mmCIF file of C-alpha atoms and ligand atoms in Angstrom:
data_model
loop_
_atom_site.group_PDB
_atom_site.id
_atom_site.type_symbol
_atom_site.label_atom_id
_atom_site.label_comp_id
_atom_site.label_asym_id
_atom_site.label_seq_id
_atom_site.Cartn_x
_atom_site.Cartn_y
_atom_site.Cartn_z
ATOM 1 C CA MET A 17 -27.322 12.716 3.511
ATOM 2 C CA ASP A 18 -27.392 11.359 7.358
ATOM 3 C CA LEU A 19 -26.339 7.626 7.202
ATOM 4 C CA GLY A 20 -28.024 7.165 10.324
ATOM 5 C CA ILE A 21 -25.122 5.180 12.029
ATOM 6 C CA ARG A 22 -23.515 7.628 13.953
ATOM 7 C CA GLY A 23 -22.255 5.777 17.311
ATOM 8 C CA LYS A 24 -22.102 2.205 15.662
ATOM 9 C CA ARG A 25 -18.952 0.472 15.769
ATOM 10 C CA ALA A 26 -17.123 -1.238 12.779
ATOM 11 C CA LEU A 27 -14.307 -3.717 12.093
ATOM 12 C CA VAL A 28 -12.442 -2.579 8.719
ATOM 13 C CA CYS A 29 -9.852 -5.166 7.859
ATOM 14 C CA ALA A 30 -6.654 -4.323 6.037
ATOM 15 C CA SER A 31 -7.461 -0.786 6.490
ATOM 16 C CA SER A 32 -4.127 1.022 6.746
ATOM 17 C CA LYS A 33 -4.000 1.891 2.976
ATOM 18 C CA GLY A 34 -6.074 1.771 -0.075
ATOM 19 C CA LEU A 35 -9.707 0.915 -0.581
ATOM 20 C CA GLY A 36 -9.937 -0.499 3.117
ATOM 21 C CA LEU A 37 -8.632 3.008 4.130
ATOM 22 C CA GLY A 38 -11.149 4.643 1.974
ATOM 23 C CA CYS A 39 -13.943 2.600 3.698
ATOM 24 C CA ALA A 40 -12.611 3.233 7.272
ATOM 25 C CA ARG A 41 -12.495 7.107 6.366
ATOM 26 C CA ALA A 42 -15.956 7.296 5.042
ATOM 27 C CA LEU A 43 -17.382 5.254 7.915
ATOM 28 C CA ALA A 44 -15.498 7.383 10.360
ATOM 29 C CA GLU A 45 -17.047 10.255 8.649
ATOM 30 C CA ALA A 46 -20.360 9.050 9.318
ATOM 31 C CA GLY A 47 -19.643 8.974 12.997
ATOM 32 C CA VAL A 48 -18.842 5.171 13.163
ATOM 33 C CA ASP A 49 -16.246 4.177 15.831
ATOM 34 C CA LEU A 50 -13.531 1.815 14.347
ATOM 35 C CA VAL A 51 -11.438 -1.370 14.531
ATOM 36 C CA MET A 52 -8.738 -1.086 12.021
ATOM 37 C CA ASN A 53 -6.357 -3.831 10.963
ATOM 38 C CA ALA A 54 -3.153 -4.128 8.723
ATOM 39 C CA ARG A 55 0.113 -6.025 9.269
ATOM 40 C CA GLY A 56 2.267 -3.031 9.336
ATOM 41 C CA ALA A 57 2.000 -0.971 12.450
ATOM 42 C CA GLU A 58 3.329 2.029 11.417
ATOM 43 C CA ALA A 59 1.197 3.023 8.465
ATOM 44 C CA LEU A 60 -1.653 1.705 10.648
ATOM 45 C CA GLU A 61 -1.113 4.047 13.522
ATOM 46 C CA ALA A 62 -0.753 6.987 11.123
ATOM 47 C CA ALA A 63 -3.815 6.303 9.243
ATOM 48 C CA ALA A 64 -5.654 6.021 12.762
ATOM 49 C CA LYS A 65 -4.150 9.002 14.088
ATOM 50 C CA ALA A 66 -5.322 10.989 10.777
ATOM 51 C CA ILE A 67 -8.799 9.513 11.169
ATOM 52 C CA ARG A 68 -9.036 10.396 14.838
ATOM 53 C CA LYS A 69 -8.102 14.028 14.134
ATOM 54 C CA ASP A 70 -10.377 14.662 11.031
ATOM 55 C CA PHE A 71 -13.485 13.020 12.510
ATOM 56 C CA GLY A 72 -13.161 12.515 16.090
ATOM 57 C CA VAL A 73 -14.110 8.989 16.357
ATOM 58 C CA THR A 74 -12.585 6.364 18.921
ATOM 59 C CA ILE A 75 -10.286 3.822 16.809
ATOM 60 C CA VAL A 76 -8.649 0.609 18.234
ATOM 61 C CA THR A 77 -5.782 -0.429 15.999
ATOM 62 C CA VAL A 78 -4.798 -4.286 15.535
ATOM 63 C CA ALA A 79 -1.584 -4.791 13.767
ATOM 64 C CA THR A 80 -1.679 -8.365 12.645
ATOM 65 C CA ASP A 81 -2.253 -10.583 9.777
ATOM 66 C CA VAL A 82 -6.000 -11.162 9.088
ATOM 67 C CA THR A 83 -5.284 -14.041 6.993
ATOM 68 C CA THR A 84 -4.237 -16.266 10.098
ATOM 69 C CA GLU A 85 -6.143 -17.859 12.757
ATOM 70 C CA GLU A 86 -3.853 -16.268 15.463
ATOM 71 C CA GLY A 87 -4.277 -12.847 13.707
ATOM 72 C CA ARG A 88 -8.148 -12.988 13.461
ATOM 73 C CA ALA A 89 -8.393 -14.049 17.265
ATOM 74 C CA LEU A 90 -6.581 -10.943 18.084
ATOM 75 C CA ILE A 91 -8.671 -8.779 15.794
ATOM 76 C CA LEU A 92 -11.903 -10.539 17.256
ATOM 77 C CA GLU A 93 -10.758 -9.730 21.003
ATOM 78 C CA ALA A 94 -10.787 -6.034 20.037
ATOM 79 C CA ALA A 95 -14.035 -6.279 17.676
ATOM 80 C CA THR A 96 -16.500 -8.288 20.017
ATOM 81 C CA GLY A 97 -19.871 -6.757 19.334
ATOM 82 C CA VAL A 98 -19.271 -4.795 16.345
ATOM 83 C CA ASP A 99 -22.182 -3.481 14.408
ATOM 84 C CA ILE A 100 -20.474 -3.619 10.897
ATOM 85 C CA LEU A 101 -17.880 -5.669 9.233
ATOM 86 C CA VAL A 102 -15.939 -4.692 6.359
ATOM 87 C CA ASN A 103 -13.893 -7.780 4.924
ATOM 88 C CA ASN A 104 -10.556 -7.140 3.049
ATOM 89 C CA ALA A 105 -7.080 -8.435 2.602
ATOM 90 C CA GLY A 106 -4.517 -8.340 0.171
ATOM 91 C CA GLY A 107 -5.089 -10.155 -3.301
ATOM 92 C CA PRO A 108 -3.295 -13.209 -4.478
ATOM 93 C CA PRO A 109 -0.383 -12.540 -6.869
ATOM 94 C CA PRO A 110 -0.866 -12.872 -10.861
ATOM 95 C CA GLY A 111 0.410 -16.042 -12.815
ATOM 96 C CA MET A 112 -0.372 -18.746 -15.323
ATOM 97 C CA TRP A 113 -3.085 -21.342 -14.449
ATOM 98 C CA SER A 114 -0.653 -24.286 -15.311
ATOM 99 C CA ASP A 115 1.867 -23.166 -12.533
ATOM 100 C CA TRP A 116 -0.175 -22.900 -9.389
ATOM 101 C CA ASP A 117 -0.128 -25.913 -7.129
ATOM 102 C CA ARG A 118 -2.199 -26.968 -4.284
ATOM 103 C CA GLU A 119 -0.608 -24.649 -1.759
ATOM 104 C CA ASP A 120 -1.013 -21.641 -3.985
ATOM 105 C CA PHE A 121 -4.877 -22.267 -4.188
ATOM 106 C CA ILE A 122 -4.899 -23.166 -0.262
ATOM 107 C CA LYS A 123 -3.228 -19.500 0.434
ATOM 108 C CA ALA A 124 -5.686 -17.832 -1.807
ATOM 109 C CA LEU A 125 -8.660 -19.516 -0.314
ATOM 110 C CA ASP A 126 -7.553 -18.796 3.014
ATOM 111 C CA ALA A 127 -6.986 -15.135 2.462
ATOM 112 C CA ASN A 128 -9.879 -14.135 -0.048
ATOM 113 C CA MET A 129 -12.526 -16.782 0.790
ATOM 114 C CA LEU A 130 -11.897 -18.441 4.202
ATOM 115 C CA THR A 131 -11.061 -15.436 6.084
ATOM 116 C CA PRO A 132 -14.046 -13.259 5.480
ATOM 117 C CA ILE A 133 -16.070 -16.383 6.023
ATOM 118 C CA ALA A 134 -14.328 -16.913 9.458
ATOM 119 C CA LEU A 135 -15.210 -13.257 10.507
ATOM 120 C CA ILE A 136 -18.648 -13.556 9.176
ATOM 121 C CA LYS A 137 -19.378 -16.662 11.216
ATOM 122 C CA ALA A 138 -17.873 -14.923 14.355
ATOM 123 C CA LEU A 139 -19.711 -11.738 14.093
ATOM 124 C CA VAL A 140 -22.891 -12.223 12.401
ATOM 125 C CA PRO A 141 -24.480 -14.176 15.122
ATOM 126 C CA GLY A 142 -24.229 -10.988 17.536
ATOM 127 C CA MET A 143 -25.613 -8.791 14.865
ATOM 128 C CA MET A 144 -28.518 -11.071 14.436
ATOM 129 C CA ALA A 145 -29.102 -11.302 18.168
ATOM 130 C CA ARG A 146 -29.157 -7.463 18.350
ATOM 131 C CA GLY A 147 -31.329 -7.352 15.203
ATOM 132 C CA TRP A 148 -28.961 -4.821 13.002
ATOM 133 C CA GLY A 149 -25.937 -5.451 11.249
ATOM 134 C CA ARG A 150 -24.079 -4.765 8.012
ATOM 135 C CA VAL A 151 -21.195 -6.985 6.238
ATOM 136 C CA VAL A 152 -19.437 -5.709 3.042
ATOM 137 C CA ASN A 153 -17.136 -7.882 1.581
ATOM 138 C CA ILE A 154 -14.395 -6.013 -1.019
ATOM 139 C CA THR A 155 -14.059 -8.626 -3.798
ATOM 140 C CA SER A 156 -13.229 -7.512 -7.327
ATOM 141 C CA GLN A 157 -14.428 -6.936 -10.903
ATOM 142 C CA SER A 158 -12.833 -10.424 -11.713
ATOM 143 C CA VAL A 159 -16.080 -11.833 -10.229
ATOM 144 C CA LYS A 160 -18.044 -10.628 -12.882
ATOM 145 C CA GLY A 161 -15.635 -10.605 -15.830
ATOM 146 C CA PRO A 162 -12.473 -12.922 -15.266
ATOM 147 C CA ILE A 163 -8.848 -11.588 -15.477
ATOM 148 C CA ALA A 164 -7.046 -14.477 -16.714
ATOM 149 C CA GLN A 165 -3.755 -14.042 -15.064
ATOM 150 C CA LEU A 166 -5.564 -13.470 -11.689
ATOM 151 C CA GLY A 167 -6.859 -16.879 -11.760
ATOM 152 C CA LEU A 168 -6.188 -17.570 -7.855
ATOM 153 C CA SER A 169 -8.370 -14.433 -7.235
ATOM 154 C CA ASN A 170 -11.100 -15.396 -9.754
ATOM 155 C CA ALA A 171 -11.421 -18.867 -8.153
ATOM 156 C CA ALA A 172 -11.278 -17.680 -4.175
ATOM 157 C CA ARG A 173 -13.620 -14.695 -4.690
ATOM 158 C CA ALA A 174 -16.000 -16.703 -6.597
ATOM 159 C CA GLY A 175 -16.279 -19.075 -3.853
ATOM 160 C CA LEU A 176 -16.825 -16.157 -1.296
ATOM 161 C CA THR A 177 -19.480 -14.876 -3.659
ATOM 162 C CA GLY A 178 -21.461 -18.016 -3.879
ATOM 163 C CA PHE A 179 -21.445 -18.277 0.218
ATOM 164 C CA VAL A 180 -22.772 -14.702 0.532
ATOM 165 C CA ALA A 181 -25.359 -15.316 -2.159
ATOM 166 C CA GLY A 182 -26.812 -17.886 0.068
ATOM 167 C CA THR A 183 -26.063 -16.712 3.299
ATOM 168 C CA SER A 184 -27.266 -13.091 3.045
ATOM 169 C CA ARG A 185 -30.677 -14.454 2.351
ATOM 170 C CA GLN A 186 -30.728 -16.541 5.571
ATOM 171 C CA VAL A 187 -29.565 -13.624 7.816
ATOM 172 C CA ALA A 188 -31.609 -10.779 6.161
ATOM 173 C CA ARG A 189 -34.746 -11.180 8.083
ATOM 174 C CA HIS A 190 -32.644 -10.425 11.245
ATOM 175 C CA GLY A 191 -31.768 -6.907 10.051
ATOM 176 C CA VAL A 192 -28.414 -7.928 8.882
ATOM 177 C CA THR A 193 -27.301 -7.446 5.366
ATOM 178 C CA ILE A 194 -24.304 -8.950 3.538
ATOM 179 C CA ASN A 195 -23.076 -7.562 0.134
ATOM 180 C CA ASN A 196 -20.144 -7.576 -1.852
ATOM 181 C CA LEU A 197 -18.456 -4.368 -3.307
ATOM 182 C CA LEU A 198 -16.404 -5.217 -6.487
ATOM 183 C CA PRO A 199 -13.685 -2.647 -7.440
ATOM 184 C CA GLY A 200 -12.192 -2.236 -10.818
ATOM 185 C CA SER A 201 -8.992 -0.164 -11.011
ATOM 186 C CA HIS A 202 -8.736 2.459 -8.329
ATOM 187 C CA ALA A 203 -5.908 4.527 -7.495
ATOM 188 C CA THR A 204 -4.088 2.733 -4.659
ATOM 189 C CA ASP A 205 -0.436 1.059 -4.066
ATOM 190 C CA ARG A 206 -1.574 -2.090 -5.954
ATOM 191 C CA ILE A 207 -2.405 -0.165 -9.270
ATOM 192 C CA ALA A 208 0.928 1.653 -9.206
ATOM 193 C CA ALA A 209 2.679 -2.010 -9.022
ATOM 194 C CA LEU A 210 0.611 -3.026 -11.774
ATOM 195 C CA GLU A 211 1.395 -0.035 -13.949
ATOM 196 C CA GLU A 212 4.927 -0.851 -13.257
ATOM 197 C CA ASN A 213 4.628 -4.120 -14.218
ATOM 198 C CA LEU A 214 2.991 -3.289 -17.421
ATOM 199 C CA ALA A 215 5.753 -0.643 -18.544
ATOM 200 C CA ARG A 216 8.452 -3.169 -17.928
ATOM 201 C CA SER A 217 6.716 -6.011 -19.933
ATOM 202 C CA LEU A 218 6.176 -3.763 -22.908
ATOM 203 C CA ASN A 219 9.262 -1.525 -22.487
ATOM 204 C CA ILE A 220 7.170 1.708 -22.420
ATOM 205 C CA SER A 221 7.370 4.516 -19.838
ATOM 206 C CA ARG A 222 5.327 4.427 -16.759
ATOM 207 C CA GLU A 223 3.050 7.228 -18.044
ATOM 208 C CA GLU A 224 2.354 5.244 -21.241
ATOM 209 C CA ALA A 225 1.272 2.244 -19.304
ATOM 210 C CA SER A 226 -0.957 4.384 -17.118
ATOM 211 C CA ALA A 227 -2.637 6.113 -20.150
ATOM 212 C CA ARG A 228 -2.969 2.733 -21.550
ATOM 213 C CA ARG A 229 -4.855 1.260 -18.715
ATOM 214 C CA LYS A 230 -7.055 4.311 -18.241
ATOM 215 C CA ALA A 231 -8.129 4.248 -22.036
ATOM 216 C CA GLU A 232 -9.487 0.634 -21.289
ATOM 217 C CA ILE A 233 -12.081 2.227 -18.774
ATOM 218 C CA PRO A 234 -14.961 4.106 -20.042
ATOM 219 C CA ALA A 235 -14.894 6.716 -17.501
ATOM 220 C CA GLY A 236 -11.310 7.515 -18.727
ATOM 221 C CA ARG A 237 -9.723 7.251 -15.367
ATOM 222 C CA TYR A 238 -9.111 5.436 -12.147
ATOM 223 C CA GLY A 239 -11.453 5.242 -9.111
ATOM 224 C CA ALA A 240 -10.676 7.049 -5.935
ATOM 225 C CA PRO A 241 -10.598 5.358 -2.738
ATOM 226 C CA ALA A 242 -12.653 7.916 -1.219
ATOM 227 C CA GLU A 243 -15.483 7.208 -3.741
ATOM 228 C CA PHE A 244 -15.206 3.441 -2.833
ATOM 229 C CA GLY A 245 -15.454 4.316 0.612
ATOM 230 C CA ALA A 246 -18.574 6.491 0.106
ATOM 231 C CA MET A 247 -20.442 3.562 -1.614
ATOM 232 C CA CYS A 248 -19.403 1.266 1.495
ATOM 233 C CA ALA A 249 -20.569 3.795 3.957
ATOM 234 C CA PHE A 250 -23.785 3.883 2.136
ATOM 235 C CA LEU A 251 -24.143 0.060 2.162
ATOM 236 C CA CYS A 252 -23.673 0.099 5.883
ATOM 237 C CA SER A 253 -25.999 2.904 6.179
ATOM 238 C CA GLN A 254 -29.712 2.865 7.651
ATOM 239 C CA HIS A 255 -30.759 3.361 4.122
ATOM 240 C CA ALA A 256 -29.460 0.262 2.762
ATOM 241 C CA GLY A 257 -31.392 -2.489 4.691
ATOM 242 C CA PHE A 258 -33.340 -3.714 1.566
ATOM 243 C CA ILE A 259 -30.065 -4.411 -0.325
ATOM 244 C CA VAL A 260 -29.296 -8.057 0.252
ATOM 245 C CA GLY A 261 -26.816 -10.261 -1.249
ATOM 246 C CA GLN A 262 -25.863 -8.016 -4.121
ATOM 247 C CA ASN A 263 -22.644 -7.549 -6.168
ATOM 248 C CA ILE A 264 -21.813 -3.935 -6.791
ATOM 249 C CA LEU A 265 -19.261 -3.230 -9.416
ATOM 250 C CA LEU A 266 -17.277 0.164 -9.014
ATOM 251 C CA ASP A 267 -15.167 -0.038 -12.123
ATOM 252 C CA GLY A 268 -15.944 2.997 -14.196
ATOM 253 C CA GLY A 269 -17.711 0.749 -16.797
ATOM 254 C CA GLN A 270 -14.805 -1.372 -17.488
ATOM 255 C CA THR A 271 -16.347 -4.816 -17.171
ATOM 256 C CA ASN A 272 -18.246 -5.057 -20.594
ATOM 257 C CA VAL A 273 -21.531 -6.809 -19.054
ATOM 258 C CA THR A 274 -25.165 -5.761 -19.427
ATOM 259 C CA LEU A 275 -25.996 -7.215 -15.884
HETATM 260 N N1 LIG B 23 -6.934 -1.222 -6.172
HETATM 261 C C1 LIG B 23 -7.697 -1.870 -7.125
HETATM 262 O O1 LIG B 23 -8.027 -1.276 -8.179
HETATM 263 C C2 LIG B 23 -8.315 -3.329 -6.981
HETATM 264 C C3 LIG B 23 -9.164 -3.891 -7.840
HETATM 265 C C4 LIG B 23 -9.505 -4.904 -7.835
HETATM 266 C C5 LIG B 23 -9.502 -5.820 -6.534
HETATM 267 N N2 LIG B 23 -8.789 -5.138 -5.548
HETATM 268 C C6 LIG B 23 -8.515 -5.776 -4.146
HETATM 269 O O2 LIG B 23 -8.933 -5.010 -3.218
HETATM 270 C C7 LIG B 23 -8.309 -5.264 -2.153
HETATM 271 C C8 LIG B 23 -7.791 -4.147 -1.470
HETATM 272 O O3 LIG B 23 -6.725 -3.514 -2.611
HETATM 273 P P1 LIG B 23 -6.184 -2.148 -2.505
HETATM 274 O O4 LIG B 23 -5.612 -1.789 -3.920
HETATM 275 O O5 LIG B 23 -6.572 -1.368 -1.503
HETATM 276 O O6 LIG B 23 -4.744 -2.768 -1.886
HETATM 277 P P2 LIG B 23 -3.420 -1.806 -1.109
HETATM 278 O O7 LIG B 23 -3.426 -0.305 -1.223
HETATM 279 O O8 LIG B 23 -2.229 -2.587 -1.383
HETATM 280 O O9 LIG B 23 -3.962 -2.001 0.316
HETATM 281 C C9 LIG B 23 -3.892 -3.067 1.081
HETATM 282 C C10 LIG B 23 -3.996 -2.840 2.598
HETATM 283 O O10 LIG B 23 -4.340 -4.193 3.124
HETATM 284 C C11 LIG B 23 -3.529 -4.327 4.188
HETATM 285 N N3 LIG B 23 -3.279 -5.771 4.178
HETATM 286 C C12 LIG B 23 -2.819 -6.657 3.291
HETATM 287 N N4 LIG B 23 -2.889 -7.895 3.522
HETATM 288 C C13 LIG B 23 -3.174 -7.927 4.604
HETATM 289 C C14 LIG B 23 -3.313 -8.942 5.638
HETATM 290 N N5 LIG B 23 -2.988 -10.302 5.269
HETATM 291 N N6 LIG B 23 -3.677 -8.681 6.856
HETATM 292 C C15 LIG B 23 -4.046 -7.450 7.216
HETATM 293 N N7 LIG B 23 -3.915 -6.515 6.370
HETATM 294 C C16 LIG B 23 -3.495 -6.583 5.167
HETATM 295 C C17 LIG B 23 -2.185 -3.426 3.733
HETATM 296 O O11 LIG B 23 -1.310 -3.201 4.754
HETATM 297 P P3 LIG B 23 -0.214 -4.200 5.274
HETATM 298 O O12 LIG B 23 0.480 -4.551 4.029
HETATM 299 O O13 LIG B 23 0.639 -3.576 6.404
HETATM 300 O O14 LIG B 23 -0.756 -5.436 5.922
HETATM 301 C C18 LIG B 23 -3.256 -2.248 3.219
HETATM 302 O O15 LIG B 23 -3.435 -1.433 4.297
HETATM 303 C C19 LIG B 23 -7.233 -6.529 -2.607
HETATM 304 O O16 LIG B 23 -7.742 -7.822 -2.262
HETATM 305 C C20 LIG B 23 -7.195 -6.415 -3.879
HETATM 306 O O17 LIG B 23 -6.968 -7.464 -4.876
HETATM 307 C C21 LIG B 23 -8.283 -3.876 -5.823
#
């Protein structure tokens, strides 16, 4: 399917690895020029080089922390006038509800709620003026079904979800859509770390930990960043203009909900 977005420009935040990289690659495959970001320059440059080679698109890289005001200023300097914004950043650490203090919450809210909102506020007005735009926020399955030890993530992402629910309906008539993609377990570095934690805490092998995690997923496997990216690229396509303010789970059926 031709996604109809060849020649558009996208900012994909936190995209040197994992799900962000999956989104960057899928958009590049559709012919979209990119602004890519991550904190570590080495992995970012390597990812950009591979995408240029594979798809021949133009890529600008900005190695900085998207969750800081200075970082966002640098990113926005490179991303002025983009047609597509993919919001992403690392997730907050796991823990126990009674241990988190105000500073922990502020940090999580900054990274996973206020950062995407700041980028939406900076870039959506231009999209509205041009009559076309797409915003996809990478959130989590924890928005639909809480993951107890990820309380900071549950809280911050629920806040962003509430903001998107109202805002997406205010900007839709200007040709701009805002939607959220909710990953379940995908095969990224983050999942490798979770498997290692589980293996250590239960004193089992890494293979056993992996098998136990996969057994909880009706699809019987982890998702791939490439299939996550394909859904992101579709939401950014010409065909998705009537999809507004939705929360789309990509979790192999793991979240046990009817709607
Ligand atoms: N993978 C899953 O199964 C899953 C499930 C549910 C939710 N999620 C959420 O989805 C998001 C992406 O997860 P992932 O699995 O793709 O993670 P990942 O494989 O660890 O990749 C994270 C990417 O984001 C970059 N990054 C992290 N913090 C950043 C920051 N402050 N500023 C700029 N770039 C940053 C990293 O590069 P640098 O470290 O060099 O900055 C890297 O490129 C996270 O918020 C995660 O909590 C993931």
